[in-house]
GROMACS .gro file of C-alpha atoms in nm:
model
  376
    1UNK     CA    1   6.027   7.019  12.587
    2UNK     CA    2   5.971   7.382  12.499
    3UNK     CA    3   6.192   7.680  12.582
    4UNK     CA    4   5.994   7.759  12.898
    5UNK     CA    5   6.064   7.415  13.042
    6UNK     CA    6   6.435   7.438  12.956
    7UNK     CA    7   6.443   7.783  13.117
    8UNK     CA    8   6.281   7.643  13.433
    9UNK     CA    9   6.535   7.362  13.449
   10UNK     CA   10   6.822   7.607  13.403
   11UNK     CA   11   6.700   7.851  13.669
   12UNK     CA   12   6.622   7.579  13.919
   13UNK     CA   13   6.970   7.442  13.861
   14UNK     CA   14   7.122   7.782  13.933
   15UNK     CA   15   6.923   7.784  14.257
   16UNK     CA   16   7.079   7.450  14.348
   17UNK     CA   17   7.427   7.586  14.282
   18UNK     CA   18   7.362   7.888  14.505
   19UNK     CA   19   7.231   7.661  14.781
   20UNK     CA   20   7.546   7.451  14.756
   21UNK     CA   21   7.764   7.763  14.764
   22UNK     CA   22   7.604   7.861  15.096
   23UNK     CA   23   7.669   7.517  15.247
   24UNK     CA   24   8.028   7.521  15.387
   25UNK     CA   25   8.013   7.158  15.501
   26UNK     CA   26   7.938   7.030  15.151
   27UNK     CA   27   8.200   7.259  14.996
   28UNK     CA   28   8.460   7.127  15.240
   29UNK     CA   29   8.359   6.771  15.153
   30UNK     CA   30   8.404   6.836  14.780
   31UNK     CA   31   8.743   7.004  14.823
   32UNK     CA   32   8.877   6.749  15.070
   33UNK     CA   33   8.772   6.437  14.882
   34UNK     CA   34   8.902   6.554  14.544
   35UNK     CA   35   9.236   6.682  14.676
   36UNK     CA   36   9.370   6.545  15.006
   37UNK     CA   37   9.181   6.216  14.991
   38UNK     CA   38   9.302   6.143  14.637
   39UNK     CA   39   9.658   6.249  14.720
   40UNK     CA   40   9.663   6.034  15.036
   41UNK     CA   41   9.533   5.730  14.847
   42UNK     CA   42   9.809   5.770  14.589
   43UNK     CA   43  10.090   5.824  14.840
   44UNK     CA   44   9.990   5.573  15.106
   45UNK     CA   45  10.167   5.291  14.916
   46UNK     CA   46   9.988   5.010  15.099
   47UNK     CA   47  10.132   4.731  14.883
   48UNK     CA   48  10.503   4.822  14.887
   49UNK     CA   49  10.781   4.802  15.143
   50UNK     CA   50  10.851   5.152  15.265
   51UNK     CA   51  11.039   5.228  15.588
   52UNK     CA   52  10.952   4.896  15.750
   53UNK     CA   53  11.096   4.909  16.105
   54UNK     CA   54  11.333   4.616  16.157
   55UNK     CA   55  11.561   4.503  16.440
   56UNK     CA   56  11.832   4.236  16.440
   57UNK     CA   57  11.947   4.013  16.725
   58UNK     CA   58  12.303   3.939  16.616
   59UNK     CA   59  12.464   3.668  16.835
   60UNK     CA   60  12.729   3.547  16.591
   61UNK     CA   61  12.949   3.852  16.536
   62UNK     CA   62  13.075   3.704  16.209
   63UNK     CA   63  13.136   3.857  15.868
   64UNK     CA   64  12.829   3.681  15.726
   65UNK     CA   65  12.594   3.808  15.995
   66UNK     CA   66  12.726   4.162  15.952
   67UNK     CA   67  12.682   4.129  15.576
   68UNK     CA   68  12.319   4.028  15.621
   69UNK     CA   69  12.256   4.311  15.867
   70UNK     CA   70  12.394   4.565  15.620
   71UNK     CA   71  12.164   4.438  15.342
   72UNK     CA   72  11.861   4.611  15.499
   73UNK     CA   73  11.858   4.980  15.414
   74UNK     CA   74  11.617   5.262  15.325
   75UNK     CA   75  11.377   5.327  15.167
   76UNK     CA   76  11.239   4.970  15.189
   77UNK     CA   77  11.353   4.926  15.550
   78UNK     CA   78  11.463   5.153  15.830
   79UNK     CA   79  11.822   5.116  15.943
   80UNK     CA   80  11.825   4.797  16.155
   81UNK     CA   81  11.830   4.843  16.530
   82UNK     CA   82  12.079   4.603  16.692
   83UNK     CA   83  11.909   4.470  17.004
   84UNK     CA   84  11.944   4.189  17.255
   85UNK     CA   85  11.718   3.888  17.287
   86UNK     CA   86  11.550   4.035  17.595
   87UNK     CA   87  11.433   4.336  17.391
   88UNK     CA   88  11.243   4.139  17.124
   89UNK     CA   89  10.906   4.096  17.296
   90UNK     CA   90  10.894   4.448  17.449
   91UNK     CA   91  10.986   4.601  17.114
   92UNK     CA   92  10.715   4.411  16.926
   93UNK     CA   93  10.458   4.477  17.200
   94UNK     CA   94  10.530   4.850  17.192
   95UNK     CA   95  10.508   4.860  16.812
   96UNK     CA   96  10.865   4.985  16.766
   97UNK     CA   97  10.947   4.702  16.522
   98UNK     CA   98  10.751   4.515  16.258
   99UNK     CA   99  11.031   4.262  16.200
  100UNK     CA  100  11.295   4.116  16.432
  101UNK     CA  101  11.556   3.893  16.270
  102UNK     CA  102  11.750   3.655  16.499
  103UNK     CA  103  12.091   3.540  16.374
  104UNK     CA  104  12.207   3.265  16.616
  105UNK     CA  105  12.554   3.197  16.746
  106UNK     CA  106  12.789   2.998  16.520
  107UNK     CA  107  12.575   3.102  16.224
  108UNK     CA  108  12.865   3.149  15.978
  109UNK     CA  109  13.039   2.831  16.091
  110UNK     CA  110  12.726   2.624  16.036
  111UNK     CA  111  12.664   2.779  15.693
  112UNK     CA  112  13.018   2.705  15.576
  113UNK     CA  113  12.987   2.350  15.709
  114UNK     CA  114  12.666   2.300  15.512
  115UNK     CA  115  12.452   2.237  15.820
  116UNK     CA  116  12.164   2.478  15.722
  117UNK     CA  117  12.124   2.671  16.050
  118UNK     CA  118  11.781   2.804  16.148
  119UNK     CA  119  11.726   3.179  16.138
  120UNK     CA  120  11.421   3.311  16.321
  121UNK     CA  121  11.212   3.601  16.189
  122UNK     CA  122  10.958   3.749  16.431
  123UNK     CA  123  10.680   3.937  16.250
  124UNK     CA  124  10.417   4.171  16.391
  125UNK     CA  125  10.134   4.039  16.173
  126UNK     CA  126   9.889   4.304  16.298
  127UNK     CA  127  10.062   4.532  16.048
  128UNK     CA  128   9.954   4.304  15.767
  129UNK     CA  129  10.016   4.562  15.494
  130UNK     CA  130  10.390   4.539  15.562
  131UNK     CA  131  10.425   4.203  15.734
  132UNK     CA  132  10.333   3.966  15.453
  133UNK     CA  133  10.530   4.149  15.186
  134UNK     CA  134  10.830   4.192  15.416
  135UNK     CA  135  10.828   3.824  15.516
  136UNK     CA  136  10.922   3.706  15.168
  137UNK     CA  137  11.163   3.995  15.113
  138UNK     CA  138  11.363   3.921  15.428
  139UNK     CA  139  11.382   3.549  15.345
  140UNK     CA  140  11.509   3.630  14.997
  141UNK     CA  141  11.773   3.872  15.129
  142UNK     CA  142  11.906   3.625  15.389
  143UNK     CA  143  11.925   3.336  15.142
  144UNK     CA  144  12.085   3.547  14.871
  145UNK     CA  145  12.350   3.698  15.100
  146UNK     CA  146  12.435   3.356  15.248
  147UNK     CA  147  12.464   3.196  14.904
  148UNK     CA  148  12.689   3.472  14.774
  149UNK     CA  149  12.906   3.455  15.085
  150UNK     CA  150  12.961   3.081  15.038
  151UNK     CA  151  13.030   3.114  14.664
  152UNK     CA  152  13.260   3.410  14.714
  153UNK     CA  153  13.110   3.600  14.422
  154UNK     CA  154  12.777   3.728  14.290
  155UNK     CA  155  12.638   3.504  14.021
  156UNK     CA  156  12.296   3.387  13.913
  157UNK     CA  157  12.243   3.015  13.851
  158UNK     CA  158  12.177   2.919  13.491
  159UNK     CA  159  11.811   2.841  13.435
  160UNK     CA  160  11.680   2.614  13.159
  161UNK     CA  161  11.417   2.875  13.068
  162UNK     CA  162  11.460   3.252  13.075
  163UNK     CA  163  11.146   3.437  13.180
  164UNK     CA  164  11.132   3.797  13.065
  165UNK     CA  165  10.869   4.002  13.251
  166UNK     CA  166  10.720   4.301  13.076
  167UNK     CA  167  10.484   4.508  13.292
  168UNK     CA  168  10.238   4.684  13.064
  169UNK     CA  169  10.082   5.023  13.144
  170UNK     CA  170  10.271   5.055  13.478
  171UNK     CA  171  10.633   4.950  13.416
  172UNK     CA  172  10.758   5.049  13.763
  173UNK     CA  173  10.461   4.878  13.934
  174UNK     CA  174  10.395   5.202  14.118
  175UNK     CA  175  10.088   5.162  14.344
  176UNK     CA  176  10.031   5.541  14.340
  177UNK     CA  177   9.909   5.512  13.981
  178UNK     CA  178   9.639   5.269  14.082
  179UNK     CA  179   9.546   5.407  14.424
  180UNK     CA  180   9.491   5.769  14.324
  181UNK     CA  181   9.282   5.698  14.014
  182UNK     CA  182   9.063   5.439  14.184
  183UNK     CA  183   9.006   5.675  14.475
  184UNK     CA  184   8.889   5.942  14.233
  185UNK     CA  185   8.651   5.696  14.064
  186UNK     CA  186   8.498   5.607  14.400
  187UNK     CA  187   8.473   5.972  14.501
  188UNK     CA  188   8.281   6.059  14.183
  189UNK     CA  189   8.016   5.806  14.282
  190UNK     CA  190   8.006   5.910  14.645
  191UNK     CA  191   7.986   6.285  14.586
  192UNK     CA  192   7.715   6.260  14.321
  193UNK     CA  193   7.490   6.054  14.549
  194UNK     CA  194   7.553   6.269  14.856
  195UNK     CA  195   7.507   6.607  14.685
  196UNK     CA  196   7.180   6.527  14.511
  197UNK     CA  197   7.035   6.337  14.806
  198UNK     CA  198   7.135   6.605  15.056
  199UNK     CA  199   6.993   6.879  14.834
  200UNK     CA  200   6.651   6.714  14.827
  201UNK     CA  201   6.646   6.630  15.198
  202UNK     CA  202   6.760   6.983  15.284
  203UNK     CA  203   6.471   7.131  15.087
  204UNK     CA  204   6.226   6.897  15.254
  205UNK     CA  205   6.357   6.983  15.601
  206UNK     CA  206   6.352   7.358  15.530
  207UNK     CA  207   6.007   7.345  15.375
  208UNK     CA  208   6.114   7.485  15.037
  209UNK     CA  209   5.965   7.189  14.852
  210UNK     CA  210   5.622   7.330  14.929
  211UNK     CA  211   5.728   7.656  14.765
  212UNK     CA  212   5.824   7.467  14.450
  213UNK     CA  213   5.484   7.294  14.442
  214UNK     CA  214   5.299   7.623  14.400
  215UNK     CA  215   5.527   7.728  14.114
  216UNK     CA  216   5.456   7.639  13.747
  217UNK     CA  217   5.719   7.364  13.741
  218UNK     CA  218   5.686   6.989  13.711
  219UNK     CA  219   5.857   6.717  13.919
  220UNK     CA  220   6.061   6.624  13.612
  221UNK     CA  221   6.194   6.979  13.581
  222UNK     CA  222   6.282   6.991  13.951
  223UNK     CA  223   6.466   6.661  13.929
  224UNK     CA  224   6.651   6.746  13.607
  225UNK     CA  225   6.766   7.071  13.763
  226UNK     CA  226   6.916   6.889  14.060
  227UNK     CA  227   7.077   6.632  13.832
  228UNK     CA  228   7.253   6.877  13.600
  229UNK     CA  229   7.361   7.115  13.875
  230UNK     CA  230   7.516   6.855  14.106
  231UNK     CA  231   7.661   6.659  13.813
  232UNK     CA  232   7.829   6.976  13.686
  233UNK     CA  233   7.988   7.041  14.026
  234UNK     CA  234   8.122   6.686  14.053
  235UNK     CA  235   8.243   6.690  13.691
  236UNK     CA  236   8.440   7.012  13.741
  237UNK     CA  237   8.587   6.883  14.067
  238UNK     CA  238   8.683   6.558  13.890
  239UNK     CA  239   8.863   6.743  13.612
  240UNK     CA  240   9.053   6.961  13.863
  241UNK     CA  241   9.151   6.657  14.070
  242UNK     CA  242   9.260   6.459  13.765
  243UNK     CA  243   9.469   6.746  13.632
  244UNK     CA  244   9.610   6.916  13.941
  245UNK     CA  245   9.635   6.635  14.196
  246UNK     CA  246   9.680   6.310  14.004
  247UNK     CA  247   9.874   6.428  13.699
  248UNK     CA  248  10.070   6.721  13.851
  249UNK     CA  249  10.108   6.660  14.226
  250UNK     CA  250  10.141   6.279  14.222
  251UNK     CA  251  10.289   6.251  13.873
  252UNK     CA  252  10.062   5.982  13.731
  253UNK     CA  253  10.074   5.978  13.349
  254UNK     CA  254   9.730   5.987  13.188
  255UNK     CA  255   9.750   5.776  12.875
  256UNK     CA  256   9.407   5.826  12.718
  257UNK     CA  257   9.170   6.105  12.625
  258UNK     CA  258   9.054   6.315  12.920
  259UNK     CA  259   8.746   6.447  12.727
  260UNK     CA  260   8.640   6.087  12.656
  261UNK     CA  261   8.680   6.003  13.024
  262UNK     CA  262   8.473   6.308  13.120
  263UNK     CA  263   8.204   6.196  12.876
  264UNK     CA  264   8.190   5.861  13.052
  265UNK     CA  265   8.186   6.041  13.389
  266UNK     CA  266   7.892   6.251  13.270
  267UNK     CA  267   7.687   5.942  13.183
  268UNK     CA  268   7.788   5.784  13.512
  269UNK     CA  269   7.679   6.098  13.699
  270UNK     CA  270   7.343   6.085  13.522
  271UNK     CA  271   7.289   5.743  13.679
  272UNK     CA  272   7.432   5.809  14.026
  273UNK     CA  273   7.262   6.147  14.077
  274UNK     CA  274   6.931   5.977  13.995
  275UNK     CA  275   7.022   5.711  14.249
  276UNK     CA  276   7.087   5.983  14.507
  277UNK     CA  277   6.743   6.136  14.451
  278UNK     CA  278   6.578   5.794  14.479
  279UNK     CA  279   6.757   5.729  14.809
  280UNK     CA  280   6.657   6.075  14.938
  281UNK     CA  281   6.291   5.995  14.875
  282UNK     CA  282   6.328   5.675  15.078
  283UNK     CA  283   6.514   5.833  15.372
  284UNK     CA  284   6.325   6.069  15.602
  285UNK     CA  285   6.627   6.255  15.740
  286UNK     CA  286   6.997   6.307  15.682
  287UNK     CA  287   7.101   6.044  15.943
  288UNK     CA  288   6.883   5.786  15.767
  289UNK     CA  289   7.028   5.892  15.434
  290UNK     CA  290   7.379   5.846  15.573
  291UNK     CA  291   7.303   5.492  15.690
  292UNK     CA  292   7.150   5.410  15.354
  293UNK     CA  293   7.465   5.546  15.187
  294UNK     CA  294   7.678   5.296  15.378
  295UNK     CA  295   7.461   5.005  15.264
  296UNK     CA  296   7.476   5.116  14.900
  297UNK     CA  297   7.829   5.249  14.865
  298UNK     CA  298   8.019   4.952  15.011
  299UNK     CA  299   7.894   4.696  14.754
  300UNK     CA  300   7.928   4.948  14.471
  301UNK     CA  301   8.294   5.012  14.557
  302UNK     CA  302   8.401   4.661  14.658
  303UNK     CA  303   8.230   4.471  14.374
  304UNK     CA  304   8.275   4.710  14.083
  305UNK     CA  305   8.609   4.562  13.976
  306UNK     CA  306   8.827   4.838  14.116
  307UNK     CA  307   8.945   4.646  14.423
  308UNK     CA  308   8.917   4.286  14.298
  309UNK     CA  309   8.898   4.181  13.931
  310UNK     CA  310   8.544   4.084  13.838
  311UNK     CA  311   8.670   3.758  13.690
  312UNK     CA  312   8.768   3.647  14.042
  313UNK     CA  313   8.414   3.694  14.176
  314UNK     CA  314   8.133   3.436  14.173
  315UNK     CA  315   7.927   3.435  13.855
  316UNK     CA  316   7.611   3.554  14.029
  317UNK     CA  317   7.801   3.856  14.161
  318UNK     CA  318   7.937   3.933  13.815
  319UNK     CA  319   7.592   3.918  13.659
  320UNK     CA  320   7.432   4.119  13.939
  321UNK     CA  321   7.695   4.393  13.934
  322UNK     CA  322   7.656   4.426  13.557
  323UNK     CA  323   7.344   4.628  13.643
  324UNK     CA  324   7.542   4.874  13.858
  325UNK     CA  325   7.677   5.191  13.693
  326UNK     CA  326   8.002   5.175  13.893
  327UNK     CA  327   8.099   4.849  13.722
  328UNK     CA  328   8.096   5.001  13.375
  329UNK     CA  329   8.243   5.333  13.488
  330UNK     CA  330   8.537   5.154  13.654
  331UNK     CA  331   8.593   4.945  13.341
  332UNK     CA  332   8.574   5.254  13.121
  333UNK     CA  333   8.800   5.465  13.341
  334UNK     CA  334   9.069   5.199  13.368
  335UNK     CA  335   9.064   5.140  12.992
  336UNK     CA  336   9.098   5.511  12.908
  337UNK     CA  337   9.327   5.641  13.183
  338UNK     CA  338   9.554   5.337  13.219
  339UNK     CA  339   9.563   5.180  12.875
  340UNK     CA  340   9.483   5.476  12.649
  341UNK     CA  341   9.174   5.310  12.500
  342UNK     CA  342   8.962   5.501  12.251
  343UNK     CA  343   8.600   5.514  12.145
  344UNK     CA  344   8.615   5.176  11.967
  345UNK     CA  345   8.697   5.002  12.297
  346UNK     CA  346   8.479   5.185  12.550
  347UNK     CA  347   8.158   5.245  12.356
  348UNK     CA  348   7.984   4.938  12.509
  349UNK     CA  349   8.046   5.080  12.857
  350UNK     CA  350   7.903   5.415  12.747
  351UNK     CA  351   7.591   5.245  12.616
  352UNK     CA  352   7.550   5.051  12.940
  353UNK     CA  353   7.586   5.370  13.145
  354UNK     CA  354   7.328   5.549  12.931
  355UNK     CA  355   7.080   5.262  12.963
  356UNK     CA  356   7.129   5.219  13.338
  357UNK     CA  357   7.103   5.596  13.386
  358UNK     CA  358   6.774   5.610  13.195
  359UNK     CA  359   6.627   5.329  13.409
  360UNK     CA  360   6.743   5.484  13.737
  361UNK     CA  361   6.618   5.828  13.632
  362UNK     CA  362   6.276   5.685  13.549
  363UNK     CA  363   6.254   5.501  13.880
  364UNK     CA  364   6.369   5.807  14.075
  365UNK     CA  365   6.123   6.033  13.890
  366UNK     CA  366   5.832   5.799  13.963
  367UNK     CA  367   5.928   5.784  14.330
  368UNK     CA  368   5.979   6.162  14.342
  369UNK     CA  369   5.634   6.225  14.197
  370UNK     CA  370   5.473   6.003  14.459
  371UNK     CA  371   5.661   6.182  14.735
  372UNK     CA  372   5.551   6.524  14.610
  373UNK     CA  373   5.193   6.400  14.568
  374UNK     CA  374   5.182   6.294  14.935
  375UNK     CA  375   5.326   6.630  15.045
  376UNK     CA  376   5.067   6.817  14.837
   0.00000   0.00000   0.00000
């Protein structure tokens, strides 16, 4: 490429940036997804017990039942509401409680006599994010409090083997560390496809593509301009979100090199922006593009290894998703941001992203040339 071609690519890219600046809907999408959406994903805490509403039907009135009732406290549970048996079904139906624990009459007497009384736990399983985790927690609390009451002291039984658990990379098992970073990784993919695809469809709907055809520019220059302009916007937004939202607002420690992560994001954006242009040449309007986005984005997000480990997937899914850029970007991002991996660890992922990006760019360019040829 000579200097004139590079100048054309640069100026066309500036035109794309000005068009984006005059599009308030796209600007709002960029700001919202990289700030509030990332913050919400980190703070939602879907896998932990947090303010689970619980009620207790206490029919024994004994010291043991009161001890069990006092074992549920914030922030894992709300303060237990003491209700009667007639309030159980209405409370669950109205959604006021997720858990209702029933301690029957003569509960303490039966425990001390060794008769193993039955304790009923009613669970609103429609709130599955809390219900299944809370089910085991409540059972553990009741059994532990009853055992300590019978023994008269707190002691742990001697085990033949001592298991020492060491949680690497996330010692507190804080779901905010995982949720916020994975949300950002998904947003990078989504924004890059939407921005490039919408830019091309917008030009086609406004008739400005015909203006470009009479100018001394090639389809490759037009496409490269859209790729670098939209990739730059997403890359800057990613850096701001990683620094201001994830590291500062949520407090997630970033272990690895941010420049190395941004390098991987750049190669990933090269692939996904090309994918966005290819999809825009297939769709005839923005509604069609939106429907196509749903069909593409769901598999990319669900099967990339960010939600479920790839090792748990069928082999044909693992091999098929090896051709998707999101798979290697997710692997690279987790290695760098979570585990502090360096170049020696992530270079295969970078090579994969570069190769996949080159293939997608070639396919998108060939499709883009055919589309322009039909319009001419």
